[in-house]
PDB file of C-alpha atoms and ligand atoms in Angstrom:
ATOM      1  CA  UNK K   1      25.993  -9.934  14.474  1.00 40.00           C
ATOM      2  CA  UNK K   2      28.021 -11.794  16.853  1.00 43.00           C
ATOM      3  CA  UNK K   3      31.794 -12.427  16.022  1.00 46.00           C
ATOM      4  CA  UNK K   4      30.770 -16.007  15.230  1.00 49.00           C
ATOM      5  CA  UNK K   5      28.743 -15.132  12.436  1.00 56.00           C
ATOM      6  CA  UNK K   6      25.569 -15.983  14.771  1.00 66.00           C
ATOM      7  CA  UNK K   7      22.859 -13.379  15.101  1.00 69.00           C
ATOM      8  CA  UNK K   8      23.692 -11.178  18.171  1.00 71.00           C
ATOM      9  CA  UNK K   9      21.642 -12.095  21.150  1.00 72.00           C
ATOM     10  CA  UNK K  10      20.270  -9.731  24.122  1.00 71.00           C
ATOM     11  CA  UNK K  11      22.861 -11.632  26.326  1.00 71.00           C
ATOM     12  CA  UNK K  12      25.684 -10.698  23.740  1.00 73.00           C
ATOM     13  CA  UNK K  13      24.548  -7.369  23.585  1.00 70.00           C
ATOM     14  CA  UNK K  14      24.432  -6.892  27.369  1.00 68.00           C
ATOM     15  CA  UNK K  15      28.007  -8.385  27.624  1.00 71.00           C
ATOM     16  CA  UNK K  16      29.368  -5.996  25.056  1.00 65.00           C
ATOM     17  CA  UNK K  17      27.709  -2.946  26.846  1.00 66.00           C
ATOM     18  CA  UNK K  18      29.124  -4.114  30.189  1.00 62.00           C
ATOM     19  CA  UNK K  19      32.471  -4.686  28.720  1.00 60.00           C
ATOM     20  CA  UNK K  20      32.524  -1.091  27.188  1.00 61.00           C
ATOM     21  CA  UNK K  21      30.939   0.646  30.480  1.00 58.00           C
ATOM     22  CA  UNK K  22      33.907  -1.122  32.368  1.00 55.00           C
ATOM     23  CA  UNK K  23      36.807  -0.329  30.154  1.00 52.00           C
ATOM     24  CA  UNK K  24      35.810   3.406  30.125  1.00 55.00           C
ATOM     25  CA  UNK K  25      35.369   3.436  34.040  1.00 52.00           C
ATOM     26  CA  UNK K  26      38.796   1.876  34.339  1.00 59.00           C
ATOM     27  CA  UNK K  27      40.422   4.693  32.254  1.00 81.00           C
ATOM     28  CA  UNK K  28      38.837   7.410  34.113  1.00 93.00           C
ATOM     29  CA  UNK K  29      40.460   8.355  37.459  1.00 97.00           C
ATOM     30  CA  UNK K  30      40.025  11.348  40.000  1.00 98.00           C
ATOM     31  CA  UNK K  31      43.526  12.573  38.361  1.00 97.00           C
ATOM     32  CA  UNK K  32      42.289  12.463  34.724  1.00 97.00           C
ATOM     33  CA  UNK K  33      39.195  14.215  35.694  1.00 98.00           C
ATOM     34  CA  UNK K  34      41.241  17.250  36.789  1.00 97.00           C
ATOM     35  CA  UNK K  35      41.321  16.430  40.600  1.00 98.00           C
ATOM     36  CA  UNK K  36      44.410  17.663  42.219  1.00 97.00           C
ATOM     37  CA  UNK K  37      47.276  15.475  43.895  1.00 96.00           C
ATOM     38  CA  UNK K  38      46.527  15.867  47.428  1.00 96.00           C
ATOM     39  CA  UNK K  39      42.622  15.453  47.152  1.00 98.00           C
ATOM     40  CA  UNK K  40      43.427  12.223  44.646  1.00 97.00           C
ATOM     41  CA  UNK K  41      45.320  11.348  47.629  1.00 96.00           C
ATOM     42  CA  UNK K  42      42.379  11.835  50.061  1.00 97.00           C
ATOM     43  CA  UNK K  43      40.267   9.995  47.765  1.00 97.00           C
ATOM     44  CA  UNK K  44      42.572   7.042  47.754  1.00 97.00           C
ATOM     45  CA  UNK K  45      42.805   7.104  51.498  1.00 96.00           C
ATOM     46  CA  UNK K  46      38.855   6.437  51.593  1.00 97.00           C
ATOM     47  CA  UNK K  47      39.519   3.696  49.222  1.00 97.00           C
ATOM     48  CA  UNK K  48      37.698   5.336  46.305  1.00 97.00           C
ATOM     49  CA  UNK K  49      39.390   3.949  43.530  1.00 93.00           C
ATOM     50  CA  UNK K  50      37.101   5.077  40.710  1.00 96.00           C
ATOM     51  CA  UNK K  51      34.978   8.106  40.199  1.00 97.00           C
ATOM     52  CA  UNK K  52      31.306   7.269  40.246  1.00 97.00           C
ATOM     53  CA  UNK K  53      29.062   8.246  37.520  1.00 97.00           C
ATOM     54  CA  UNK K  54      28.002  11.577  39.062  1.00 97.00           C
ATOM     55  CA  UNK K  55      31.530  12.454  39.535  1.00 98.00           C
ATOM     56  CA  UNK K  56      32.635  11.624  36.150  1.00 97.00           C
ATOM     57  CA  UNK K  57      29.931  13.757  34.806  1.00 97.00           C
ATOM     58  CA  UNK K  58      30.206  16.751  37.158  1.00 97.00           C
ATOM     59  CA  UNK K  59      33.839  16.981  38.268  1.00 98.00           C
ATOM     60  CA  UNK K  60      35.115  18.443  34.893  1.00 97.00           C
ATOM     61  CA  UNK K  61      32.812  20.997  34.805  1.00 97.00           C
ATOM     62  CA  UNK K  62      32.556  22.084  38.237  1.00 97.00           C
ATOM     63  CA  UNK K  63      36.441  22.223  38.541  1.00 97.00           C
ATOM     64  CA  UNK K  64      36.117  24.723  36.176  1.00 96.00           C
ATOM     65  CA  UNK K  65      34.130  26.875  38.278  1.00 94.00           C
ATOM     66  CA  UNK K  66      31.111  26.254  36.208  1.00 97.00           C
ATOM     67  CA  UNK K  67      27.315  26.014  37.705  1.00 97.00           C
ATOM     68  CA  UNK K  68      25.894  22.643  37.852  1.00 96.00           C
ATOM     69  CA  UNK K  69      22.668  21.091  38.302  1.00 96.00           C
ATOM     70  CA  UNK K  70      22.898  17.528  39.124  1.00 95.00           C
ATOM     71  CA  UNK K  71      20.651  14.737  39.596  1.00 93.00           C
ATOM     72  CA  UNK K  72      21.900  11.463  41.639  1.00 91.00           C
ATOM     73  CA  UNK K  73      20.395   9.131  44.269  1.00 88.00           C
ATOM     74  CA  UNK K  74      21.723   8.822  47.649  1.00 84.00           C
ATOM     75  CA  UNK K  75      24.542   6.925  47.787  1.00 92.00           C
ATOM     76  CA  UNK K  76      25.639   7.743  44.227  1.00 96.00           C
ATOM     77  CA  UNK K  77      28.596   9.826  45.473  1.00 97.00           C
ATOM     78  CA  UNK K  78      27.028  13.245  44.853  1.00 96.00           C
ATOM     79  CA  UNK K  79      28.406  14.812  48.150  1.00 97.00           C
ATOM     80  CA  UNK K  80      32.204  14.408  46.835  1.00 98.00           C
ATOM     81  CA  UNK K  81      30.870  15.460  43.488  1.00 98.00           C
ATOM     82  CA  UNK K  82      30.320  18.909  44.815  1.00 98.00           C
ATOM     83  CA  UNK K  83      32.757  18.844  47.806  1.00 98.00           C
ATOM     84  CA  UNK K  84      35.919  18.064  45.583  1.00 98.00           C
ATOM     85  CA  UNK K  85      35.634  21.068  43.534  1.00 98.00           C
ATOM     86  CA  UNK K  86      34.894  23.217  46.371  1.00 98.00           C
ATOM     87  CA  UNK K  87      37.947  21.979  48.112  1.00 98.00           C
ATOM     88  CA  UNK K  88      40.135  22.488  45.031  1.00 98.00           C
ATOM     89  CA  UNK K  89      38.980  25.804  44.678  1.00 97.00           C
ATOM     90  CA  UNK K  90      39.550  26.598  48.501  1.00 97.00           C
ATOM     91  CA  UNK K  91      42.947  25.333  48.026  1.00 97.00           C
ATOM     92  CA  UNK K  92      43.762  27.914  45.430  1.00 95.00           C
ATOM     93  CA  UNK K  93      42.136  30.646  47.171  1.00 95.00           C
ATOM     94  CA  UNK K  94      42.379  30.185  51.120  1.00 95.00           C
ATOM     95  CA  UNK K  95      39.339  32.123  52.166  1.00 96.00           C
ATOM     96  CA  UNK K  96      36.913  31.973  55.419  1.00 97.00           C
ATOM     97  CA  UNK K  97      33.396  31.445  54.666  1.00 98.00           C
ATOM     98  CA  UNK K  98      34.274  30.525  51.257  1.00 98.00           C
ATOM     99  CA  UNK K  99      31.129  27.813  50.748  1.00 98.00           C
ATOM    100  CA  UNK K 100      27.817  27.170  51.933  1.00 98.00           C
ATOM    101  CA  UNK K 101      26.035  23.956  51.562  1.00 98.00           C
ATOM    102  CA  UNK K 102      22.074  24.154  52.436  1.00 97.00           C
ATOM    103  CA  UNK K 103      20.641  20.816  53.042  1.00 96.00           C
ATOM    104  CA  UNK K 104      17.238  19.734  54.059  1.00 93.00           C
ATOM    105  CA  UNK K 105      17.932  17.583  57.199  1.00 94.00           C
ATOM    106  CA  UNK K 106      20.292  17.652  60.127  1.00 96.00           C
ATOM    107  CA  UNK K 107      21.342  14.215  59.449  1.00 96.00           C
ATOM    108  CA  UNK K 108      22.485  14.943  55.944  1.00 96.00           C
ATOM    109  CA  UNK K 109      24.249  18.083  57.040  1.00 98.00           C
ATOM    110  CA  UNK K 110      26.291  16.081  59.672  1.00 98.00           C
ATOM    111  CA  UNK K 111      27.162  13.515  56.851  1.00 97.00           C
ATOM    112  CA  UNK K 112      28.140  16.156  54.270  1.00 98.00           C
ATOM    113  CA  UNK K 113      30.346  17.578  56.976  1.00 98.00           C
ATOM    114  CA  UNK K 114      31.889  14.331  57.692  1.00 98.00           C
ATOM    115  CA  UNK K 115      32.854  13.877  53.934  1.00 98.00           C
ATOM    116  CA  UNK K 116      34.391  17.590  53.563  1.00 98.00           C
ATOM    117  CA  UNK K 117      36.359  16.635  56.996  1.00 97.00           C
ATOM    118  CA  UNK K 118      37.437  13.486  55.172  1.00 97.00           C
ATOM    119  CA  UNK K 119      38.574  14.677  51.941  1.00 98.00           C
ATOM    120  CA  UNK K 120      39.885  17.940  53.574  1.00 96.00           C
ATOM    121  CA  UNK K 121      41.818  16.397  56.235  1.00 88.00           C
ATOM    122  CA  UNK K 122      45.001  16.999  54.550  1.00 89.00           C
ATOM    123  CA  UNK K 123      44.429  20.683  53.750  1.00 92.00           C
ATOM    124  CA  UNK K 124      43.393  21.546  57.106  1.00 94.00           C
ATOM    125  CA  UNK K 125      39.553  22.561  56.272  1.00 97.00           C
ATOM    126  CA  UNK K 126      37.451  23.818  58.720  1.00 97.00           C
ATOM    127  CA  UNK K 127      33.726  23.022  58.875  1.00 98.00           C
ATOM    128  CA  UNK K 128      30.815  24.169  60.805  1.00 98.00           C
ATOM    129  CA  UNK K 129      27.464  22.438  60.824  1.00 98.00           C
ATOM    130  CA  UNK K 130      24.667  24.850  61.583  1.00 98.00           C
ATOM    131  CA  UNK K 131      21.378  23.096  62.137  1.00 97.00           C
ATOM    132  CA  UNK K 132      18.241  23.368  64.496  1.00 95.00           C
ATOM    133  CA  UNK K 133      18.323  21.396  67.845  1.00 94.00           C
ATOM    134  CA  UNK K 134      21.686  22.347  68.766  1.00 94.00           C
ATOM    135  CA  UNK K 135      22.876  25.187  71.097  1.00 96.00           C
ATOM    136  CA  UNK K 136      22.683  28.330  69.293  1.00 96.00           C
ATOM    137  CA  UNK K 137      25.496  29.998  71.168  1.00 97.00           C
ATOM    138  CA  UNK K 138      27.667  27.118  70.522  1.00 97.00           C
ATOM    139  CA  UNK K 139      27.144  27.637  66.864  1.00 97.00           C
ATOM    140  CA  UNK K 140      27.788  31.439  67.061  1.00 98.00           C
ATOM    141  CA  UNK K 141      31.245  30.626  68.501  1.00 97.00           C
ATOM    142  CA  UNK K 142      31.793  28.342  65.767  1.00 97.00           C
ATOM    143  CA  UNK K 143      30.760  30.873  63.158  1.00 98.00           C
ATOM    144  CA  UNK K 144      32.846  33.596  64.805  1.00 97.00           C
ATOM    145  CA  UNK K 145      35.775  31.326  64.392  1.00 97.00           C
ATOM    146  CA  UNK K 146      35.098  31.746  60.483  1.00 97.00           C
ATOM    147  CA  UNK K 147      35.387  28.179  59.070  1.00 98.00           C
ATOM    148  CA  UNK K 148      35.928  27.620  55.326  1.00 98.00           C
ATOM    149  CA  UNK K 149      32.625  25.723  54.986  1.00 98.00           C
ATOM    150  CA  UNK K 150      29.311  26.019  56.365  1.00 98.00           C
ATOM    151  CA  UNK K 151      26.850  23.034  56.172  1.00 98.00           C
ATOM    152  CA  UNK K 152      23.261  24.335  57.222  1.00 98.00           C
ATOM    153  CA  UNK K 153      19.541  23.655  57.284  1.00 96.00           C
ATOM    154  CA  UNK K 154      17.831  26.792  56.118  1.00 94.00           C
ATOM    155  CA  UNK K 155      15.967  27.602  59.125  1.00 93.00           C
ATOM    156  CA  UNK K 156      18.987  27.786  61.876  1.00 96.00           C
ATOM    157  CA  UNK K 157      21.021  29.515  59.007  1.00 97.00           C
ATOM    158  CA  UNK K 158      18.251  32.492  59.029  1.00 96.00           C
ATOM    159  CA  UNK K 159      18.487  32.672  62.480  1.00 96.00           C
ATOM    160  CA  UNK K 160      22.017  33.301  62.536  1.00 98.00           C
ATOM    161  CA  UNK K 161      21.894  35.798  59.640  1.00 97.00           C
ATOM    162  CA  UNK K 162      19.201  37.961  61.499  1.00 96.00           C
ATOM    163  CA  UNK K 163      20.679  37.400  64.959  1.00 96.00           C
ATOM    164  CA  UNK K 164      24.620  36.698  65.132  1.00 97.00           C
ATOM    165  CA  UNK K 165      26.554  39.607  65.285  1.00 95.00           C
ATOM    166  CA  UNK K 166      29.359  39.727  62.713  1.00 94.00           C
ATOM    167  CA  UNK K 167      28.089  36.759  60.867  1.00 96.00           C
ATOM    168  CA  UNK K 168      27.385  37.177  56.825  1.00 96.00           C
ATOM    169  CA  UNK K 169      27.787  35.376  53.848  1.00 96.00           C
ATOM    170  CA  UNK K 170      29.595  38.203  51.777  1.00 96.00           C
ATOM    171  CA  UNK K 171      32.824  36.319  51.289  1.00 95.00           C
ATOM    172  CA  UNK K 172      30.951  33.344  50.021  1.00 97.00           C
ATOM    173  CA  UNK K 173      32.081  31.853  46.390  1.00 97.00           C
ATOM    174  CA  UNK K 174      30.292  28.611  46.465  1.00 98.00           C
ATOM    175  CA  UNK K 175      26.698  27.727  46.983  1.00 98.00           C
ATOM    176  CA  UNK K 176      25.475  24.138  47.138  1.00 98.00           C
ATOM    177  CA  UNK K 177      21.618  23.348  47.610  1.00 96.00           C
ATOM    178  CA  UNK K 178      21.774  19.781  48.499  1.00 96.00           C
ATOM    179  CA  UNK K 179      18.391  17.841  47.720  1.00 92.00           C
ATOM    180  CA  UNK K 180      17.484  21.534  46.096  1.00 92.00           C
ATOM    181  CA  UNK K 181      13.934  20.155  45.205  1.00 89.00           C
ATOM    182  CA  UNK K 182      13.132  19.490  48.989  1.00 89.00           C
ATOM    183  CA  UNK K 183      14.636  22.781  49.943  1.00 86.00           C
ATOM    184  CA  UNK K 184      12.876  24.865  47.509  1.00 84.00           C
ATOM    185  CA  UNK K 185       9.665  23.023  48.479  1.00 82.00           C
ATOM    186  CA  UNK K 186      10.343  23.983  51.926  1.00 62.00           C
ATOM    187  CA  UNK K 187       9.782  20.527  52.775  1.00 53.00           C
ATOM    188  CA  UNK K 188      12.494  19.779  55.612  1.00 49.00           C
ATOM    189  CA  UNK K 189      12.116  18.555  59.087  1.00 50.00           C
ATOM    190  CA  UNK K 190       9.985  20.671  61.278  1.00 51.00           C
ATOM    191  CA  UNK K 191      13.044  20.837  63.953  1.00 44.00           C
ATOM    192  CA  UNK K 192      15.699  21.890  61.040  1.00 45.00           C
ATOM    193  CA  UNK K 193      13.351  24.837  60.595  1.00 44.00           C
ATOM    194  CA  UNK K 194      13.577  25.961  64.417  1.00 44.00           C
TER     195      UNK K 194
HETATM  196  P1  AMP E 201      26.455  10.296  48.742  1.00 58.95           P
HETATM  197  O1  AMP E 201      25.984   9.865  47.523  1.00 58.95           O
HETATM  198  O2  AMP E 201      27.605  11.556  48.617  1.00 58.95           O
HETATM  199  O3  AMP E 201      25.787  10.227  49.874  1.00 58.95           O
HETATM  200  O4  AMP E 201      27.862   9.007  48.910  1.00 58.95           O
HETATM  201  C1  AMP E 201      27.554   7.853  49.247  1.00 58.95           C
HETATM  202  C2  AMP E 201      28.638   7.112  49.759  1.00 58.95           C
HETATM  203  O5  AMP E 201      29.618   6.957  48.888  1.00 58.95           O
HETATM  204  C3  AMP E 201      29.640   7.640  50.760  1.00 58.95           C
HETATM  205  O6  AMP E 201      29.672   6.904  51.949  1.00 58.95           O
HETATM  206  C4  AMP E 201      30.998   8.073  50.223  1.00 58.95           C
HETATM  207  O7  AMP E 201      31.983   7.548  51.219  1.00 58.95           O
HETATM  208  C5  AMP E 201      31.021   7.050  48.977  1.00 58.95           C
HETATM  209  N1  AMP E 201      31.793   7.082  47.852  1.00 58.95           N
HETATM  210  C6  AMP E 201      31.815   8.699  47.218  1.00 58.95           C
HETATM  211  N2  AMP E 201      32.476   8.400  46.237  1.00 58.95           N
HETATM  212  C7  AMP E 201      32.951   7.306  46.012  1.00 58.95           C
HETATM  213  C8  AMP E 201      33.796   6.500  44.946  1.00 58.95           C
HETATM  214  N3  AMP E 201      34.234   7.174  44.004  1.00 58.95           N
HETATM  215  N4  AMP E 201      34.305   5.332  45.215  1.00 58.95           N
HETATM  216  C9  AMP E 201      33.714   4.635  46.211  1.00 58.95           C
HETATM  217  N5  AMP E 201      32.675   5.294  47.341  1.00 58.95           N
HETATM  218  C10 AMP E 201      32.525   6.636  46.998  1.00 58.95           C
END
């Protein structure tokens, strides 16, 4: 029943649900989910005022270092949902070749790298994008500098693991499989496998 004593209509119900959803969202911040100050500042600099649904669900768990499988659409903020916990762990334990993000396409790899760089600009994070269609020697030189984060398409990464002297993933602490369904189906762009 609505407050007036009238039977509650579908519109009343929707209004109530939206009000509840909004009030919950307002209370939750990156800080309240456990994100450290310098990274909260990076989010604020990007004008991210509130965490998105996938961020609210995953950040508290991922920040504890637990494994996560997430399902969220493109544009839902899923990149930051994995980038923030990785950057926070990197702040705690600065290590070269700390995280690997596998992604099915070159385009996605560059987009992911941009977000890592934007969120990690205040902490000096170094990323390398390892994808097909780009000069392999230049990439080998980038890997030799031992970036903190490697964002790669699978085919080119395997190429470097087999042929680039001194490059290994032994120090890795975090592995992300972005769009894992596509990666596991080996359904990535032909050129990214080259
Ligand atoms: P993604 O789903 O990772 O491809 O993210 C899509 C877009 O959402 C990116 O351009 C991000 O800059 C943006 N974004 C991520 N998190 C937030 C947030 N909490 N608030 C506003 N925009 C965000």
